[in-house]
CSV table of C-alpha atoms in Angstrom, one decimal:
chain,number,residue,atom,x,y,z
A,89,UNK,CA,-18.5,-48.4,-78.1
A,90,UNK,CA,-18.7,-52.4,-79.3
A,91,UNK,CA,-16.0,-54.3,-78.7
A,92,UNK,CA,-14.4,-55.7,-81.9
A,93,UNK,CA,-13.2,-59.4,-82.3
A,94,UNK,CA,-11.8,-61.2,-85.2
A,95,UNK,CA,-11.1,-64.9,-86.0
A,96,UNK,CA,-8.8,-66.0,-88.5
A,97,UNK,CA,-8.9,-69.4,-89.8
A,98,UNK,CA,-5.4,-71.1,-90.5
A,99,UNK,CA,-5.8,-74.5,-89.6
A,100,UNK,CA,-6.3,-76.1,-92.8
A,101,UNK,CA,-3.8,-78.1,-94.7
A,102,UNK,CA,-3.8,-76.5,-98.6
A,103,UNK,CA,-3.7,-80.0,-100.0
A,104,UNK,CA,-4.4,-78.0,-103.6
A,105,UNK,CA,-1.4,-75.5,-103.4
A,106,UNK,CA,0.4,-79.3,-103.3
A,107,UNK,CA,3.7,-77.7,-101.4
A,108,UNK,CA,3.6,-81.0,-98.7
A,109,UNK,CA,2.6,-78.7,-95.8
A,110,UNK,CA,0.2,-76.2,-95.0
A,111,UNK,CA,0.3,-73.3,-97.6
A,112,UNK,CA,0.0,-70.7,-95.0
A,113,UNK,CA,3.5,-71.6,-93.7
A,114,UNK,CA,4.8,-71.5,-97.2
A,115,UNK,CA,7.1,-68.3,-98.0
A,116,UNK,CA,5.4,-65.3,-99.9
A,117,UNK,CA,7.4,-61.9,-100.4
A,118,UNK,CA,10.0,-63.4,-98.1
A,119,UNK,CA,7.7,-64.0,-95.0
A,120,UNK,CA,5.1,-67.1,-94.7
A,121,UNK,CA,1.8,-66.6,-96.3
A,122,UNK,CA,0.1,-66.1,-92.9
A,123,UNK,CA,2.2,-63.7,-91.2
A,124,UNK,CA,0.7,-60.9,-94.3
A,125,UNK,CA,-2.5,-61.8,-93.0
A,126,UNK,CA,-1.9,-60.8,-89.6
A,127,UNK,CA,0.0,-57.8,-90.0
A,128,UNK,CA,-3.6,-56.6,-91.3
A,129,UNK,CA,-5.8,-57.4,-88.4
A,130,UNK,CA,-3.2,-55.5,-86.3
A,131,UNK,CA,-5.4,-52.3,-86.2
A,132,UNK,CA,-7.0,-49.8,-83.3
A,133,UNK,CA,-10.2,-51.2,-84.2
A,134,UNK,CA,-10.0,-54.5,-83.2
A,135,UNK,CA,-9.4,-55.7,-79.9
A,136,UNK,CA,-8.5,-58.8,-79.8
A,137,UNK,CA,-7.8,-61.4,-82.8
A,138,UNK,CA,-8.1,-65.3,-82.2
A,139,UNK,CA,-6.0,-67.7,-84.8
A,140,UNK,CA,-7.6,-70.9,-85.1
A,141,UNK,CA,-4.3,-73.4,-86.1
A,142,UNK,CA,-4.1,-77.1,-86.4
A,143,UNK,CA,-2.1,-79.0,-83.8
A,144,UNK,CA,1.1,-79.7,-86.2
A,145,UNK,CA,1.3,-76.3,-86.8
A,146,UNK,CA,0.4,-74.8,-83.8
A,147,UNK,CA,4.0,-74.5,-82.3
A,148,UNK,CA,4.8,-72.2,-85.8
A,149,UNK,CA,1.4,-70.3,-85.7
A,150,UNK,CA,1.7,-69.2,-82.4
A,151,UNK,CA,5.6,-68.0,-82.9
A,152,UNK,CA,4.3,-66.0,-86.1
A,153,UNK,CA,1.3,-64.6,-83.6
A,154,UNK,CA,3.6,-64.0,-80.8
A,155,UNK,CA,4.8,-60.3,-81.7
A,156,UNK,CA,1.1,-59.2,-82.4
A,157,UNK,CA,-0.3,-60.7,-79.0
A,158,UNK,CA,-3.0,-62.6,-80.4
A,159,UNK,CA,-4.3,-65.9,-79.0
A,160,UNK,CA,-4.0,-69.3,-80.7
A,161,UNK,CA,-6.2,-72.0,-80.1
A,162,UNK,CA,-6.2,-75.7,-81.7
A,163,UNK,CA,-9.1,-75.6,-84.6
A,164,UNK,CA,-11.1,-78.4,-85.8
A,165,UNK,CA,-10.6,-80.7,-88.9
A,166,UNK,CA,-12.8,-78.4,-91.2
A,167,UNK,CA,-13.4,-74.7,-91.2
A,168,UNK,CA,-16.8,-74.8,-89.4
A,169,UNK,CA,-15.4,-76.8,-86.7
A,170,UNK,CA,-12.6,-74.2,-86.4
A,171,UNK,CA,-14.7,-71.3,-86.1
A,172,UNK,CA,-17.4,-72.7,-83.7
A,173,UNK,CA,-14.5,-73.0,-81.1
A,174,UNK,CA,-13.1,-69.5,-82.1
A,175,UNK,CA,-16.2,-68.4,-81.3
A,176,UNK,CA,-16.4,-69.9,-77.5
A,177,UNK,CA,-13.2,-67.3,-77.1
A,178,UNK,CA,-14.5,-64.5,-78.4
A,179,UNK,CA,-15.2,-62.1,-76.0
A,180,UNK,CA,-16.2,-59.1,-78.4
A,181,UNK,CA,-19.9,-57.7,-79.0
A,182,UNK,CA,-18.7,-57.7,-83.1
A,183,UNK,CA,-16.8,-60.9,-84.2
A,184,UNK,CA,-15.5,-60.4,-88.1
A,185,UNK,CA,-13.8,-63.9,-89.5
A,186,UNK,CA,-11.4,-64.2,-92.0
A,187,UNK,CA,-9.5,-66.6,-94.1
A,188,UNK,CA,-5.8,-67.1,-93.5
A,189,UNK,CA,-5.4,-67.6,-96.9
A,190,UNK,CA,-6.3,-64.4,-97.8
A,191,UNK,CA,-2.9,-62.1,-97.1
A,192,UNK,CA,-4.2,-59.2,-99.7
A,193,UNK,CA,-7.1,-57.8,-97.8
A,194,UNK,CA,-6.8,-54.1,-97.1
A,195,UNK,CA,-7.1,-51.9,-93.7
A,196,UNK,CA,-10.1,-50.2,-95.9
A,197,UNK,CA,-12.2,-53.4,-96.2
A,198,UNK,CA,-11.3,-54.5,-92.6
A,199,UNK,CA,-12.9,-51.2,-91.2
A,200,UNK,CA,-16.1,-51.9,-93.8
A,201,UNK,CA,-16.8,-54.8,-92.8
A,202,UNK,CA,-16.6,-53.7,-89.0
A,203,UNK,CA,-18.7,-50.4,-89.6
A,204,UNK,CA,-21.9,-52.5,-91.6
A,205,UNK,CA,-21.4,-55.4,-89.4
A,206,UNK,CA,-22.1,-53.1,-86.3
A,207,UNK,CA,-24.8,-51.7,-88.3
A,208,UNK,CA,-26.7,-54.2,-89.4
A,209,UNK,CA,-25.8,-57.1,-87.4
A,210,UNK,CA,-23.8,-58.9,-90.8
A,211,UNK,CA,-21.5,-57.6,-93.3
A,212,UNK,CA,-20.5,-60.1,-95.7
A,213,UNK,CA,-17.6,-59.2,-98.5
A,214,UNK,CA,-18.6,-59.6,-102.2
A,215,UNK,CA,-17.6,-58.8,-105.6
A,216,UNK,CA,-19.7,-59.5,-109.2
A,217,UNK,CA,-19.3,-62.4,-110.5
A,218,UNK,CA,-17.4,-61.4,-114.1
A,219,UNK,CA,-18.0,-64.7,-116.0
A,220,UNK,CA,-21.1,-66.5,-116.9
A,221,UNK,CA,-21.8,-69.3,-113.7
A,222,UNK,CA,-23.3,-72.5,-114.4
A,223,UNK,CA,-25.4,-75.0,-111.9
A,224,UNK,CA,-23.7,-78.6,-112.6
A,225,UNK,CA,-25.1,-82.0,-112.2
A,226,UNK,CA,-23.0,-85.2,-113.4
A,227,UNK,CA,-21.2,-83.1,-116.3
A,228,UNK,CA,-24.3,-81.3,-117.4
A,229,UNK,CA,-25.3,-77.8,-117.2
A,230,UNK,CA,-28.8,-77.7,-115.7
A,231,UNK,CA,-29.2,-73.9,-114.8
A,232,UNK,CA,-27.2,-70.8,-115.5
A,233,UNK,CA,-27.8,-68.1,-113.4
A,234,UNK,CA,-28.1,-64.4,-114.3
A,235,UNK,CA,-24.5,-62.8,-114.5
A,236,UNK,CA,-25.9,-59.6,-112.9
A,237,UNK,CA,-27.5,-61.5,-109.9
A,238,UNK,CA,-24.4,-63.8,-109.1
A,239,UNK,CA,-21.2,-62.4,-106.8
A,240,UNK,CA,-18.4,-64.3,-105.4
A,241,UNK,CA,-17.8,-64.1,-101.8
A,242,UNK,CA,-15.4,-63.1,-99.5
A,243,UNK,CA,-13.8,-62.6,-96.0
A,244,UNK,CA,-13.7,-61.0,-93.8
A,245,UNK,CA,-17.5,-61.8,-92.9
A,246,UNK,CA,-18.6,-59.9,-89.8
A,247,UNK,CA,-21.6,-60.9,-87.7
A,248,UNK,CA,-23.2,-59.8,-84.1
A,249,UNK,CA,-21.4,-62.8,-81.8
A,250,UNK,CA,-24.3,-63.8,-80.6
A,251,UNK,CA,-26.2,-64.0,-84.0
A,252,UNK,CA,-23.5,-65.8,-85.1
A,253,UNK,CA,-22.5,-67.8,-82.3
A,254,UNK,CA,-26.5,-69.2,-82.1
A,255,UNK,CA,-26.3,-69.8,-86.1
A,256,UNK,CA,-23.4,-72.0,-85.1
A,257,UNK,CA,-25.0,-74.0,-82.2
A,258,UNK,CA,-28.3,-74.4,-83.8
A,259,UNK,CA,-26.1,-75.9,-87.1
A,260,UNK,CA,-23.9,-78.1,-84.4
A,261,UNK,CA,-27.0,-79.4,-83.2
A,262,UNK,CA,-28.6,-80.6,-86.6
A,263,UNK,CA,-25.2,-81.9,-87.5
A,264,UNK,CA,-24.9,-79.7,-90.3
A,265,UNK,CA,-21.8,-78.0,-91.9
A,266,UNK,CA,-21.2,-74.9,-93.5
A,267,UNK,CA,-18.1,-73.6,-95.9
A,268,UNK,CA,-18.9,-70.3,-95.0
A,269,UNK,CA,-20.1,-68.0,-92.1
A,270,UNK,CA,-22.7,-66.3,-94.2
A,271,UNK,CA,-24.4,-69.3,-95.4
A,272,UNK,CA,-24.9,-70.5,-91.6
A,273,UNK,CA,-25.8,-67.4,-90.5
A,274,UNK,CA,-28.5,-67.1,-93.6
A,275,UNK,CA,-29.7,-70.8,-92.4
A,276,UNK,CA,-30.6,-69.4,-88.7
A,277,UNK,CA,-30.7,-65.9,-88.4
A,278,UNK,CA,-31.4,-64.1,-91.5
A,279,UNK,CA,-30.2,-62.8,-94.6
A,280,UNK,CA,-26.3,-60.8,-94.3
A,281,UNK,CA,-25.8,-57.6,-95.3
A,282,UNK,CA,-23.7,-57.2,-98.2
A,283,UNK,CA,-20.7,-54.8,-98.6
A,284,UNK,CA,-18.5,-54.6,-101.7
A,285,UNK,CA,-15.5,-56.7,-101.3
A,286,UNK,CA,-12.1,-56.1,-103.7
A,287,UNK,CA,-11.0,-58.0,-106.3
A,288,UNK,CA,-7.1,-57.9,-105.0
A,289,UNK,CA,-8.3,-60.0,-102.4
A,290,UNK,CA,-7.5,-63.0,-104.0
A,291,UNK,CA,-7.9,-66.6,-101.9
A,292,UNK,CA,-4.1,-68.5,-101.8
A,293,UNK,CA,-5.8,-71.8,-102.8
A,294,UNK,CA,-3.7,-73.3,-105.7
A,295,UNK,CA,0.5,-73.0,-106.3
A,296,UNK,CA,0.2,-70.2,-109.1
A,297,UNK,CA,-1.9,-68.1,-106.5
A,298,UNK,CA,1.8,-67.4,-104.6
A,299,UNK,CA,2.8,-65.5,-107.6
A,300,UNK,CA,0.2,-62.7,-107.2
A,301,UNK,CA,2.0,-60.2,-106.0
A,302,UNK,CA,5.5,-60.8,-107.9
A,303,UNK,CA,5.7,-58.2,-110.5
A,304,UNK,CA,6.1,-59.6,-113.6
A,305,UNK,CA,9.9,-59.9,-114.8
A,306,UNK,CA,9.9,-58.2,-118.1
A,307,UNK,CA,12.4,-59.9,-121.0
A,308,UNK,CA,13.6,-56.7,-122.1
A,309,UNK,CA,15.8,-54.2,-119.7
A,310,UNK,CA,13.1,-52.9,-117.7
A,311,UNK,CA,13.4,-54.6,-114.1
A,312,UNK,CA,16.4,-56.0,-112.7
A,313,UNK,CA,17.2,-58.7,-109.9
A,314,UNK,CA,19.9,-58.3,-107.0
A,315,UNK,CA,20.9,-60.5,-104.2
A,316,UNK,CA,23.5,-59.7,-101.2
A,317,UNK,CA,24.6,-60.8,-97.9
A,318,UNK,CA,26.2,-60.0,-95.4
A,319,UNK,CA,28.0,-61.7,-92.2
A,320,UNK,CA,29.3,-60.2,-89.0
A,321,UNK,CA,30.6,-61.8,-85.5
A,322,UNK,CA,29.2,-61.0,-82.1
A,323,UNK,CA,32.6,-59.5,-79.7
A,324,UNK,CA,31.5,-56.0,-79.6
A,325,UNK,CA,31.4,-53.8,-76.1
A,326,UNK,CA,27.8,-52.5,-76.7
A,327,UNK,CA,24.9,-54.1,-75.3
A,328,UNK,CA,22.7,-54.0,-78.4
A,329,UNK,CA,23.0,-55.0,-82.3
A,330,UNK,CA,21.4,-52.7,-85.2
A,331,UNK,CA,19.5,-54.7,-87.6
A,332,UNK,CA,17.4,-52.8,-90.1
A,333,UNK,CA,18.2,-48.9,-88.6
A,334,UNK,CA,16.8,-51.0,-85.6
A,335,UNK,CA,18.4,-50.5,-82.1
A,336,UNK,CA,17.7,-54.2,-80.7
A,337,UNK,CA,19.1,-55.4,-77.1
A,338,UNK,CA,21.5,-57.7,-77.1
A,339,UNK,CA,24.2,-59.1,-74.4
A,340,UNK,CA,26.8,-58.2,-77.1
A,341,UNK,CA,27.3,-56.0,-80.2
A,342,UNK,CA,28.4,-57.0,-83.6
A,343,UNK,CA,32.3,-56.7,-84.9
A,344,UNK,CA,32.4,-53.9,-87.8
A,345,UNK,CA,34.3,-51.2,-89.3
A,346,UNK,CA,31.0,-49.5,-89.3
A,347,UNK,CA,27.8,-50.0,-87.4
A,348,UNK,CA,27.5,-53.8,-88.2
A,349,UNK,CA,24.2,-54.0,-89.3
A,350,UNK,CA,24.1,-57.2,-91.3
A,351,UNK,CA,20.7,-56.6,-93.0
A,352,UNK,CA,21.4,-53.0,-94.8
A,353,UNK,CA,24.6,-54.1,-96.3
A,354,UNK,CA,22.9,-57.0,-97.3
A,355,UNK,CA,20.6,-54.6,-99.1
A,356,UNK,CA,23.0,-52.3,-99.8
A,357,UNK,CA,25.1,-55.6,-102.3
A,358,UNK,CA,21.6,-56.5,-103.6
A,359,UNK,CA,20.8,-52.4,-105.3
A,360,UNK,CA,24.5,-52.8,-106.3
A,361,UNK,CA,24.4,-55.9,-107.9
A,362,UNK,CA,21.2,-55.2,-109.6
A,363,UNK,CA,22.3,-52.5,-111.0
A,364,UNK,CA,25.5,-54.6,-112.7
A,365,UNK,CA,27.9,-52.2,-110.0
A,366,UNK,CA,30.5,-53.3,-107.8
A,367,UNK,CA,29.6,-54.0,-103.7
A,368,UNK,CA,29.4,-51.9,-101.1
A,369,UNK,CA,33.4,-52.6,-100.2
A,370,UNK,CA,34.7,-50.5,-103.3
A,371,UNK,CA,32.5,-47.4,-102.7
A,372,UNK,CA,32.8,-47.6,-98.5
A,373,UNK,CA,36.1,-49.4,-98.1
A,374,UNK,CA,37.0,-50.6,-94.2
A,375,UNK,CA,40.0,-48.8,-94.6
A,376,UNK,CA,38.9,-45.9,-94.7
A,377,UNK,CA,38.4,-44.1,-91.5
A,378,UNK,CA,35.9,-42.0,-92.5
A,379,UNK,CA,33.6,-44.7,-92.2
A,380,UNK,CA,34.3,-46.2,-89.0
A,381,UNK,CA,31.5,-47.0,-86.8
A,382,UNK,CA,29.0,-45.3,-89.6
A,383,UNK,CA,25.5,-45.3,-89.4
A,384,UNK,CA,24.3,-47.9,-92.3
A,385,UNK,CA,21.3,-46.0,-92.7
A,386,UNK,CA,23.3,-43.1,-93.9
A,387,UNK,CA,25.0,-45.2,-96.6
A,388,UNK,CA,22.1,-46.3,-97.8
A,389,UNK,CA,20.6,-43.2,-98.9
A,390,UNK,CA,23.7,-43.0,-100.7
A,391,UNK,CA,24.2,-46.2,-102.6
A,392,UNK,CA,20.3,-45.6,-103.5
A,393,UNK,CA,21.5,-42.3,-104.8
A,394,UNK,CA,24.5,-44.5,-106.8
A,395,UNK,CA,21.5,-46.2,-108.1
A,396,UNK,CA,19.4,-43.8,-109.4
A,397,UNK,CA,22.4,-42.1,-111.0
A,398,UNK,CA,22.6,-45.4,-112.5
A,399,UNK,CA,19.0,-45.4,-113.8
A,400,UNK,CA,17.3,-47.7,-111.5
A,401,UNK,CA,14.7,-47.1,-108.7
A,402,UNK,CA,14.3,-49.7,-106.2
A,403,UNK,CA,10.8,-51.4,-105.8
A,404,UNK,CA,11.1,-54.3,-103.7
A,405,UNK,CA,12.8,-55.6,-100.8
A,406,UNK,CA,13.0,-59.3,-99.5
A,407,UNK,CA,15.2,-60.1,-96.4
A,408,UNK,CA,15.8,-63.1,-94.8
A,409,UNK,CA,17.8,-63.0,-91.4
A,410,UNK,CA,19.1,-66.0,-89.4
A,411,UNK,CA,20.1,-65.4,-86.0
A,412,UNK,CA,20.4,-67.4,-82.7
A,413,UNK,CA,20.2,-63.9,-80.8
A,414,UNK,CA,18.8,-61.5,-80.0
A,415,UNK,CA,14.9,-63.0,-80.5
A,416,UNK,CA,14.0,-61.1,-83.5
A,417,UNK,CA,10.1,-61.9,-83.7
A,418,UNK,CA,8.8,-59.3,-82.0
A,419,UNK,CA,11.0,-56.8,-83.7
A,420,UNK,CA,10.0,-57.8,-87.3
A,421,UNK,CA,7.5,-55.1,-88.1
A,422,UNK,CA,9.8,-52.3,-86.2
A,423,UNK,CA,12.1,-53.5,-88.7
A,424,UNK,CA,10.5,-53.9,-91.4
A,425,UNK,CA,8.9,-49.9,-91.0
A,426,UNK,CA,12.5,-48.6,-90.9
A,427,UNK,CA,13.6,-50.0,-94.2
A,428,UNK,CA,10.2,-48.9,-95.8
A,429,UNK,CA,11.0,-45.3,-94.3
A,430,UNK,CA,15.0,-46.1,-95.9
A,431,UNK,CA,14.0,-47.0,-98.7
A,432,UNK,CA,11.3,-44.7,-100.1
A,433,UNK,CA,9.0,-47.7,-100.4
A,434,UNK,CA,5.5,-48.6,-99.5
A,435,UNK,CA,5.3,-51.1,-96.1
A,436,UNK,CA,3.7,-53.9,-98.0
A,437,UNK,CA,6.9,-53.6,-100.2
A,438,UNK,CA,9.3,-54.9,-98.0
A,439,UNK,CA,9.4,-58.3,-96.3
A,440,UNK,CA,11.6,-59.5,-93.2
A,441,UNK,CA,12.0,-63.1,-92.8
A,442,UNK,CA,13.8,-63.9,-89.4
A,443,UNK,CA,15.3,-67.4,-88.3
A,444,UNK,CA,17.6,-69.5,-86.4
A,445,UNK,CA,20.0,-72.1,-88.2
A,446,UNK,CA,19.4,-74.9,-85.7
A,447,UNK,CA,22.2,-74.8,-83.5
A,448,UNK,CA,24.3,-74.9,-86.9
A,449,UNK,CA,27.2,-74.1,-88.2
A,450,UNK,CA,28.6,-70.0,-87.2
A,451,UNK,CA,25.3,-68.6,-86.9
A,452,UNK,CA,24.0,-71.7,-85.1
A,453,UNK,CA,26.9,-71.7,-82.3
A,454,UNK,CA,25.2,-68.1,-81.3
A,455,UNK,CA,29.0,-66.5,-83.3
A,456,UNK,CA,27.0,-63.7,-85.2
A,457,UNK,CA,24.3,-62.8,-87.7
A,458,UNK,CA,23.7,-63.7,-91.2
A,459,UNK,CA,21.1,-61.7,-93.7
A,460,UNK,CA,20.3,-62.4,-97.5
A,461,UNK,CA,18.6,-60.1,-99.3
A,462,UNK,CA,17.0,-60.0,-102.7
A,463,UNK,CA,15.5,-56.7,-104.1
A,464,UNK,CA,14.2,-55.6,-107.3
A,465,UNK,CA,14.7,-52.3,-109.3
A,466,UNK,CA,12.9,-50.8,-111.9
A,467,UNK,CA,14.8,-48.9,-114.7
A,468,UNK,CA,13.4,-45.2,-114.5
């Protein structure tokens, strides 16, 4: 059985998204950009990933890496610099190398590329090209290509290492660069194997490619927007907090009528307030004893029940947590699963964005937990 590696390359600086910093750090679906793209290489199939970051981001990168257990190292000032010392770290008889800008690719074309690479020593990711392409010189057009010939491609690219890794050296040593993996390794080695990529996989290059996935907000009474939050104070006996339907340890609980968990009656105020009802205190007051110490969980089903008696059907969830403790990092995806399962909803339809407030204010001084959440509903 080959051993599996992948590279992913986040150590540019996404000068053409024009957000100030590095677009990969920039929020999408309530988490940064990058942190989609590495929930995607966490599969069985791959045995180790390597994230190539730049050295003002490399403190940020290799938090967001932390929970997954993949290695950071410092990349180079261009992409082909980056992956040549990705590759010295690879340790893998397969190496497939991907774009950190490129947070839509599926588990489907992952395992592709994997499969052909292993077979044929190269797998490259392509799609058709769908309008007419043009070879320009100085404003003029001096060839066009045929449509049917021409594809635009994609990552992941996955090579033999050390095809690829020679491709690189021999290209290092004639001082040559390449924007790609596939052109070097077609320079040296030979020509890649194609496999058909996927047109969802869309590159995060310019400012309107953060908008991909947002559904579109319809002017008539279609969708609708909510927001809630939430805000409860550490002093509790128990040794752990519930964030999420999350059991997480902590050296002390949260202060609730009910279970505390900040994040689901966050959520719970967002469906509500979507849906033009009142919040969560007028349909579970705290003065009523029937809900003392309840499990969250349970009250969600309900208010999602309020909702769809109401019409609407929940289709996305963003939540941003701040929090001195517990460290939430590692539990983000634990998380993130249980309010998928909660809600009805696919994974890749809820986000969990988790933070400190700087040693600021309530939530700074380590006092207790604070979650926003935004969702949006879809009349049914």
């Amino acid at each position: 059985m080959n051993k599996v590696s992948a590279i992913i390359c986040a150590a540019g600086t996404g000068e053409r998204a024009g957000f100030g910093r590095n677009k990969l750090l920039t929020p999408l679906s309530g988490a940064p950009a990058l942190y989609h793209t590495l929930t995607k290489f966490d599969l069985k199939e791959i045995d180790e990933v390597i994230v190539a970051a730049s050295t003002p981001d490399y403190k940020e990168i290799k938090a967001l890496c932390a929970p997954f257990g993949y290695t950071v190292i410092i990349g180079g000032k261009t992409r082909f610099e980056s992956v040549k010392r990705a590759l010295e770290k690879v340790t893998g008889d397969i190496v497939i190398i991907h774009d950190g800008a490129r947070p839509y690719v599926c588990e489907e074309t992952i395992k592709k590329c994997i499969e052909a690479a292993t077979a044929y020593g190269s797998a490259v990711c392509a799609i058709p090209a769908t309008d007419t392409t043009a070879i320009v010189y100085y404003g003029v057009i001096t060839d066009v290509p045929k449509r049917e010939s021409v594809y635009c491609v994609q990552t992941p690219q996955g090579f033999n290492t050390e095809a690829i890794k020679q491709a690189y050296a021999l290209a290092s040593a004639e001082g040559k660069t390449f924007t790609d993996d596939s052109s070097a390794y077609s320079a040296y080695i030979g020509i890649p194997h194609v496999i058909d990529g996927d047109r969802k996989n869309i590159k995060l290059t310019y400012r309107e490619d953060f908008m991909h996935d947002i559904p579109a907000i319809s002017a008539g009474e279609s969708d609708s927007i909510g927001f809630g939050a939430d805000t409860h104070a550490f002093g509790g006996l128990d040794n752990f907090v519930t964030l999420a339907g999350v059991k997480i340890s902590c050296d002390s609980s949260l202060v609730a009528h009910s279970d505390g968990d900040v994040i689901i009656h966050a959520l719970m105020d967002a469906i509500l307030s979507a849906c033009g009802l009142k919040d969560i205190g007028h349909y579970f007051p705290d003065t009523d004893k029937k809900y003392k110490g309840a499990d969250s969980a349970l009250l969600l089903k309900n208010v999602l029940g309020i909702a769809k008696d109401s019409g609407y059907a929940l289709t996305n969830v963003s939540v941003t947590v701040q929090a001195e403790k517990p460290r939430l990092a590692p539990e983000i995806d634990r998380m993130a699963a249980r309010l998928s399962e909660l809600c009805g909803i696919a994974r890749d339809r809820v986000a969990i964005a988790a933070g400190t407030s700087e040693k600021l204010g309530f939530v700074g001084e380590g006092l207790g937990i604070t979650a926003y959440c935004a969702v949006l509903m879809k009349r049914v």
